[in-house]
Structure formats: C-alpha cells, structure tokens
Short mmCIF file of C-alpha atoms and ligand atoms in Angstrom, two decimals:
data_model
loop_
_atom_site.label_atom_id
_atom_site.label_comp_id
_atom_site.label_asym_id
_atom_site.label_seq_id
_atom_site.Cartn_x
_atom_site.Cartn_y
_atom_site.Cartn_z
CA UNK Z 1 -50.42 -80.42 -49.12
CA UNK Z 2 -47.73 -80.58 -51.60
CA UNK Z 3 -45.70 -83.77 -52.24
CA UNK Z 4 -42.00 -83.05 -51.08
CA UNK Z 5 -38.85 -83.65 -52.94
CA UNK Z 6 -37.36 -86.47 -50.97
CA UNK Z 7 -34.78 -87.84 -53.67
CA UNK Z 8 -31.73 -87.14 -54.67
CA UNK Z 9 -31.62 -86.58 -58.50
CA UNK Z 10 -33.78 -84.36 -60.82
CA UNK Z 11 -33.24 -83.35 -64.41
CA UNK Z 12 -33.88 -79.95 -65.45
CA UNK Z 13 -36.26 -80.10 -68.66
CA UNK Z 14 -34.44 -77.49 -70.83
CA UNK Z 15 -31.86 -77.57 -73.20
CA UNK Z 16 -30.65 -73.61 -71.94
CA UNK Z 17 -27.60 -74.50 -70.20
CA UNK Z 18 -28.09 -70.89 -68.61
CA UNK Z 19 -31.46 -71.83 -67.23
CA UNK Z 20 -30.14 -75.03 -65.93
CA UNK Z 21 -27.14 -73.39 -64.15
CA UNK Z 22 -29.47 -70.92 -63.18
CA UNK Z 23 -31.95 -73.60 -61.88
CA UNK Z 24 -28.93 -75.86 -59.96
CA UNK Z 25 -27.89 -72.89 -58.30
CA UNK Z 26 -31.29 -72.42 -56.49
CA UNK Z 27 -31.46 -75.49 -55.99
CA UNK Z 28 -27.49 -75.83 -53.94
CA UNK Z 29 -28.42 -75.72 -50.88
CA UNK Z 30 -30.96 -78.80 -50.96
CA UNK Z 31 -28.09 -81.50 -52.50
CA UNK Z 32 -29.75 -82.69 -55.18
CA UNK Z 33 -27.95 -84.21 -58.08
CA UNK Z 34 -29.14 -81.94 -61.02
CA UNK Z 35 -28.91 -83.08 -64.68
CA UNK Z 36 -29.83 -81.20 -67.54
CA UNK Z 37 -32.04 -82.37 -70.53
CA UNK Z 38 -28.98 -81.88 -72.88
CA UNK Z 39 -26.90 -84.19 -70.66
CA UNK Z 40 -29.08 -87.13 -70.63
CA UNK Z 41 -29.53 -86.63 -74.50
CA UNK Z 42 -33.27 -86.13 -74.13
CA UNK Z 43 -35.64 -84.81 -76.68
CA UNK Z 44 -37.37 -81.21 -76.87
CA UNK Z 45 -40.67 -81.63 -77.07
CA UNK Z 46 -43.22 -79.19 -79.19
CA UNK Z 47 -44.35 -76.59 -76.81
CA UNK Z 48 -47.75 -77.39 -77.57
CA UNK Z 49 -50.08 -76.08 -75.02
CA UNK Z 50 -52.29 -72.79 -74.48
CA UNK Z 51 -50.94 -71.72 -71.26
CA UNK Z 52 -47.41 -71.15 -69.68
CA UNK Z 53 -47.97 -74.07 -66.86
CA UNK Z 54 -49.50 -76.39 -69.50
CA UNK Z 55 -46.13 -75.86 -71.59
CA UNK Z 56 -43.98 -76.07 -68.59
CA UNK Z 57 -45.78 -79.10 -67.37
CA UNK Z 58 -45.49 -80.99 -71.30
CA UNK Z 59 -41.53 -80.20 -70.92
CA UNK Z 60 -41.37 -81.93 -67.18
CA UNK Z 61 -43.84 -84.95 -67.93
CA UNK Z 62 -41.82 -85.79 -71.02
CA UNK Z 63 -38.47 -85.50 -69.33
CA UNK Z 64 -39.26 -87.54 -66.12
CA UNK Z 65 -41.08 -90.12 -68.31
CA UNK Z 66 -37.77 -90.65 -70.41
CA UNK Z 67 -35.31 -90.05 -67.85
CA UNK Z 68 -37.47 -92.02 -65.13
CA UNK Z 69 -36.52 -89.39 -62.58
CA UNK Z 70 -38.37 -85.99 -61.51
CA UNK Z 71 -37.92 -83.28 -63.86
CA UNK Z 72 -38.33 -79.46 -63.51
CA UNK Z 73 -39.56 -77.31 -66.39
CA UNK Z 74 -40.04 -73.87 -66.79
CA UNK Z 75 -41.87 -71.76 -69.18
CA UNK Z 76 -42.31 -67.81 -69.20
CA UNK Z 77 -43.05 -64.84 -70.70
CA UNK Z 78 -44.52 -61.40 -71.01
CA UNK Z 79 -48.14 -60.49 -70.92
CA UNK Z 80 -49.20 -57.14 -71.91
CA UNK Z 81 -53.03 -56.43 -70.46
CA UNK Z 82 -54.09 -54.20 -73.39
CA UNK Z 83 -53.30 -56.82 -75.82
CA UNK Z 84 -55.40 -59.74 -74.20
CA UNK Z 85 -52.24 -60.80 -72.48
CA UNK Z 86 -49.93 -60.96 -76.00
CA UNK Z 87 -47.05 -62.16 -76.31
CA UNK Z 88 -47.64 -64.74 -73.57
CA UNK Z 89 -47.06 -68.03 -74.48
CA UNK Z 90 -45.36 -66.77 -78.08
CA UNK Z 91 -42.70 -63.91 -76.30
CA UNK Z 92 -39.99 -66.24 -77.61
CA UNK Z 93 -41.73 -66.58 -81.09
CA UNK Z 94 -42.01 -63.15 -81.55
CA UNK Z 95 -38.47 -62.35 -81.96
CA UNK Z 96 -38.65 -64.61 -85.04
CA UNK Z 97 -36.16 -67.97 -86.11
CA UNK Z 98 -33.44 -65.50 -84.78
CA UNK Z 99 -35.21 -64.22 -81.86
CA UNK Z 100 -34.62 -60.66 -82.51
CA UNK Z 101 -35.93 -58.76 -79.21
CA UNK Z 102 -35.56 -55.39 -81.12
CA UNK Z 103 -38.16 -56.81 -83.33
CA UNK Z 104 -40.23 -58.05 -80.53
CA UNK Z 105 -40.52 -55.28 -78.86
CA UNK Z 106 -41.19 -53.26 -81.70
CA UNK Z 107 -44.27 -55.21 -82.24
CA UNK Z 108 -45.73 -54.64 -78.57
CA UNK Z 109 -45.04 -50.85 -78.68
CA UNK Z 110 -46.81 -51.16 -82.21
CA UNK Z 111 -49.34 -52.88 -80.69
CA UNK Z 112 -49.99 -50.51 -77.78
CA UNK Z 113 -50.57 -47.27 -80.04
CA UNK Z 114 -53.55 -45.45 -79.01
CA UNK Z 115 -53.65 -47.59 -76.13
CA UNK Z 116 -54.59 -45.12 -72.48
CA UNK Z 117 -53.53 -49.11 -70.14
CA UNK Z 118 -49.48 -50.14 -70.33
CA UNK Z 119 -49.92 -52.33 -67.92
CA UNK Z 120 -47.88 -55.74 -68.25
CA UNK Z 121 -46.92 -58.36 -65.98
CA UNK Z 122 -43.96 -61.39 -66.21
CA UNK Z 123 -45.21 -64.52 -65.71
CA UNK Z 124 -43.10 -68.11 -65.10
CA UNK Z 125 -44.59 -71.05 -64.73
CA UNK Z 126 -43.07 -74.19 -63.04
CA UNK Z 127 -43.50 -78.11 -62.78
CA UNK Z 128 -42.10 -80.76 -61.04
CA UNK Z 129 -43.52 -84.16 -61.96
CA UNK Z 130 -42.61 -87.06 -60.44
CA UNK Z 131 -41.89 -90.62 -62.75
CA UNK Z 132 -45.11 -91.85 -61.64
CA UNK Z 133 -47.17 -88.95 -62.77
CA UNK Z 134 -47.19 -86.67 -59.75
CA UNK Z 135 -47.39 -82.83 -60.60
CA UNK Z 136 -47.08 -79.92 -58.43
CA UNK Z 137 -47.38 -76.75 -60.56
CA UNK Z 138 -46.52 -72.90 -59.90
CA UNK Z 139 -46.99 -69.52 -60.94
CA UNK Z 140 -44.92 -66.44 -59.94
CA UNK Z 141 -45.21 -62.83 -61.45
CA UNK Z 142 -44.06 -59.64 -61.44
CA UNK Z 143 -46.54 -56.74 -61.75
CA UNK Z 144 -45.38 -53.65 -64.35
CA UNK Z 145 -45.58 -51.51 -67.37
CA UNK Z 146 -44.30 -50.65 -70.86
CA UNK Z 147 -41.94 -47.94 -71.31
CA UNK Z 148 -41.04 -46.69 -74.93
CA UNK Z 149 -38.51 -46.03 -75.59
CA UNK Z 150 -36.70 -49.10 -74.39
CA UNK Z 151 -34.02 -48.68 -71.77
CA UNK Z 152 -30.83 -50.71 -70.67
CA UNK Z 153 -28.93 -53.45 -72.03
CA UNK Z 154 -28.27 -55.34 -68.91
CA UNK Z 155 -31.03 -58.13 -69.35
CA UNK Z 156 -32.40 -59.99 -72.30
CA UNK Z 157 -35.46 -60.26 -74.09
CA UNK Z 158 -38.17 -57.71 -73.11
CA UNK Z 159 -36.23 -56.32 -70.01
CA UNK Z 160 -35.74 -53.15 -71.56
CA UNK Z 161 -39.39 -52.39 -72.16
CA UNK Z 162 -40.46 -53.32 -68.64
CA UNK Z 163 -40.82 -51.40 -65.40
CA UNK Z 164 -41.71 -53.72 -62.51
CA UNK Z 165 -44.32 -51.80 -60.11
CA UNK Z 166 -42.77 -49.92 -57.34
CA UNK Z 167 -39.80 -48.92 -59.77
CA UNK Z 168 -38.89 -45.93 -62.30
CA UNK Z 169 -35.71 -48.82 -64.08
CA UNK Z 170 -36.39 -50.84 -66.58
CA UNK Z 171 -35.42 -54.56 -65.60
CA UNK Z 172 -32.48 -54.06 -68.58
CA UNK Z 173 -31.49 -50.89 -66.27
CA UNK Z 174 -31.24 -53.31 -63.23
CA UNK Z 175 -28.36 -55.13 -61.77
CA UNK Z 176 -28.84 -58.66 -62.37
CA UNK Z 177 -28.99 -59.53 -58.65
CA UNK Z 178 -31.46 -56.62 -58.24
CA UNK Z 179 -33.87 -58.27 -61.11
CA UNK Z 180 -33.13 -62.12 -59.95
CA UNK Z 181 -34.59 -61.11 -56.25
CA UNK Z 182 -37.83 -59.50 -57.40
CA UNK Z 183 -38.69 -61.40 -60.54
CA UNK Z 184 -41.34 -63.82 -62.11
CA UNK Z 185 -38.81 -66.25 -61.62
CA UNK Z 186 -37.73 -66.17 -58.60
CA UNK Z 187 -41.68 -65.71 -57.38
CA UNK Z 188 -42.20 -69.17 -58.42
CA UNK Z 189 -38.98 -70.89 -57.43
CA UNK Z 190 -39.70 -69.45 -53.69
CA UNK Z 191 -42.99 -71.09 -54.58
CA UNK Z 192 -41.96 -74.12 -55.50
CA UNK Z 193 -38.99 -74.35 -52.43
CA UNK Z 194 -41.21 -73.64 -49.86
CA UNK Z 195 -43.46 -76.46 -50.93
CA UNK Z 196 -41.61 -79.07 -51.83
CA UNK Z 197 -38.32 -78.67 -50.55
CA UNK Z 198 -38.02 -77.08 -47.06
CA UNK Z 199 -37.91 -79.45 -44.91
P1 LIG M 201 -38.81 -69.46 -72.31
O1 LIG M 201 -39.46 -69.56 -70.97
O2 LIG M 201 -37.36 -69.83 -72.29
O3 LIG M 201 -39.60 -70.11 -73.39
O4 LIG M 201 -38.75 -67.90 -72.65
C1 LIG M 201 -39.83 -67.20 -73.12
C2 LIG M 201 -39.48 -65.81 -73.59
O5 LIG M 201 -40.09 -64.89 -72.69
C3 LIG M 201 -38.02 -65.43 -73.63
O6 LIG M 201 -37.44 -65.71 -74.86
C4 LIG M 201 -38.09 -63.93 -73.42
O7 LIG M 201 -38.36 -63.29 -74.62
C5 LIG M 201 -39.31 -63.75 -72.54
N1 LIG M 201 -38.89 -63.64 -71.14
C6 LIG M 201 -39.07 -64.57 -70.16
N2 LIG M 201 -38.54 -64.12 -69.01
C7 LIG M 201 -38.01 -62.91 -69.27
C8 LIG M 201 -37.31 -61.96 -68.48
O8 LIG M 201 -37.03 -62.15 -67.29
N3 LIG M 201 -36.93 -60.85 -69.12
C9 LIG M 201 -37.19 -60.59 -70.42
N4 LIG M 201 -37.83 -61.44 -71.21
C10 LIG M 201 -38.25 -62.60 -70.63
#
C-alpha cells in the first residue's frame, strides 16, 4: 500500500519552470502548496544514476532533504529498442550543451540504418520522497515507433520522430492536449495520483 500525501506543501525538484507549472497544474485539484526548486534557491544535483527512476529519485531525495518537505522529481526520456534502449537516460545529452533536437534526432535515425525493429517507447519516471526518507516511485510509458523523416513542430525534443502505437501523427503533429492525455507523463502522474493522492 502506498503512503498517501496527507500534507499540505511539496516542492517540485526541477529548476524547468514549465515542468513545475506543468506539475502544479496536475496537482490543483488536491490543494497543495507547490514550490519549485528555483524558488526555495535549492541546488541541482548531478544526475548521476543508471536508470530514469534512480535519477528522478536523486533529484526528490536531495530536494526534500534540503527543503525538509516532500519533493517530486521527474526524469524522462526516449528509448529506442534497436539501440539497447539509447538515448534513455542521455535524450537530453544528446542534443549537446545547446540541446539541439535536430542533432539528436539525427543521431537515432543514424543509428537505426539497416535496422528491420523501429520500435521506441517514452518513458517518465517519478518520485515522491518524504523528509524522513519515504519513497514511492513510478513509471509510465507510451508504446511507439520512429518515423524519418521527422514530422511537426508542435512539441519539443524527439516528438517529431515519434508515433505513439495506435496512431499514424507524430506527437510534434499532435495538439498538445491530444499528446498531454496519452503520454509517458501523464501515465505516471495518473500513477502516482491514484496512489498517493485520491483520497
Ligand atoms: P528531462 O526529463 O527534463 O531530463 O528530459 C529528458 C529529455 O528527454 C528531454 O530533453 C527530451 O529530449 C526527451 N523527452 C522527454 N519527454 C519528451 C517528450 O514528451 N517529447 C519529446 N522528448 C521528450
């Protein structure tokens, strides 16, 4: 059974101040006081771990520990099947220091030359921790595969090169809304409501 969010505050572990709107908008309807990392002045910690929950957990422990209240962190990315799940944990890093997507996406479709499997999936992780240690952790997805060339501007980062399952759009051809109610992200934030915050 998952512990449930029973307080009033929580700080969102990110320095994105879209994320964090993003984040305090899911979270309206449960009146929470939300604060973001940048607010409370808090550092960014090296995204040192192997896997998207271990990175998203190092971003929440470090928040909650310095801001003594629960934090929420987020990490995510794209894994691509025929590349052993690449970019994964690096789909930031490979747009370089000026995270150029073009660039990124270049180097999957590179990547997947000669390669018969496109296959691809979004994945976010997402932990709460508590000040005294507590962690409940979650993974959503969103099954799909690589198109090239990319289409759509609409999104950001890989959206263009990704067809969720079920679809013949790219996410960058989506509307936003359309994206937002089928995505990695909001897979794990239904996730993570239904556990810790329904009541
Ligand atoms: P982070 O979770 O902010 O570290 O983002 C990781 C990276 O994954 C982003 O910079 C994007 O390149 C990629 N990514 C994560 N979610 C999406 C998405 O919904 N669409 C496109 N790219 C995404």
């Amino acid at each position: 059974m998952a512990r449930h969010f029973d307080g009033d505050k929580l700080v969102i572990a990110s320095h994105n101040e879209g994320k964090v709107r993003e984040i305090a908008d899911l979270l309206k309807p449960f009146d929470v006081k939300v604060f973001s990392a940048a607010m409370l002045d808090l550092p960014e910690p090296e995204e040192t771990g192997y896997t998207f929950l271990a990175n998203a957990e190092l971003k929440a422990r470090a928040a909650a520990t310095a801001a003594n209240m629960p934090a929420l962190a987020d990490d995510s990315g794209l894994a691509v099947t025929a590349l052993d799940g690449a970019p994964g944990i690096y789909s930031a890093r490979w747009g370089g220091k000026t995270r150029n997507f073009d660039l990124a996406m270049n180097r999957v479709h590179r990547a997947l030359i000669g390669q018969e499997d496109k296959s691809a999936a979004f994945i976010c992780a997402l932990a709460l921790v508590w000040p005294d240690g507590h962690l409940e952790a979650f993974e959503g997805r969103v099954e799909g595969s690589i198109v090239e060339p990319g289409r759509g501007s609409r999104g950001f980062g890989y959206d263009p090169i990704f067809v969720p399952e079920g679809d013949r759009r790219t996410f960058g051809e989506m509307d936003p809304d359309e994206k937002h109610a089928i995505s990695h992200r909001a897979d794990a934030f239904n996730q993570l409501v239904a556990a810790c915050f329904s009541k």
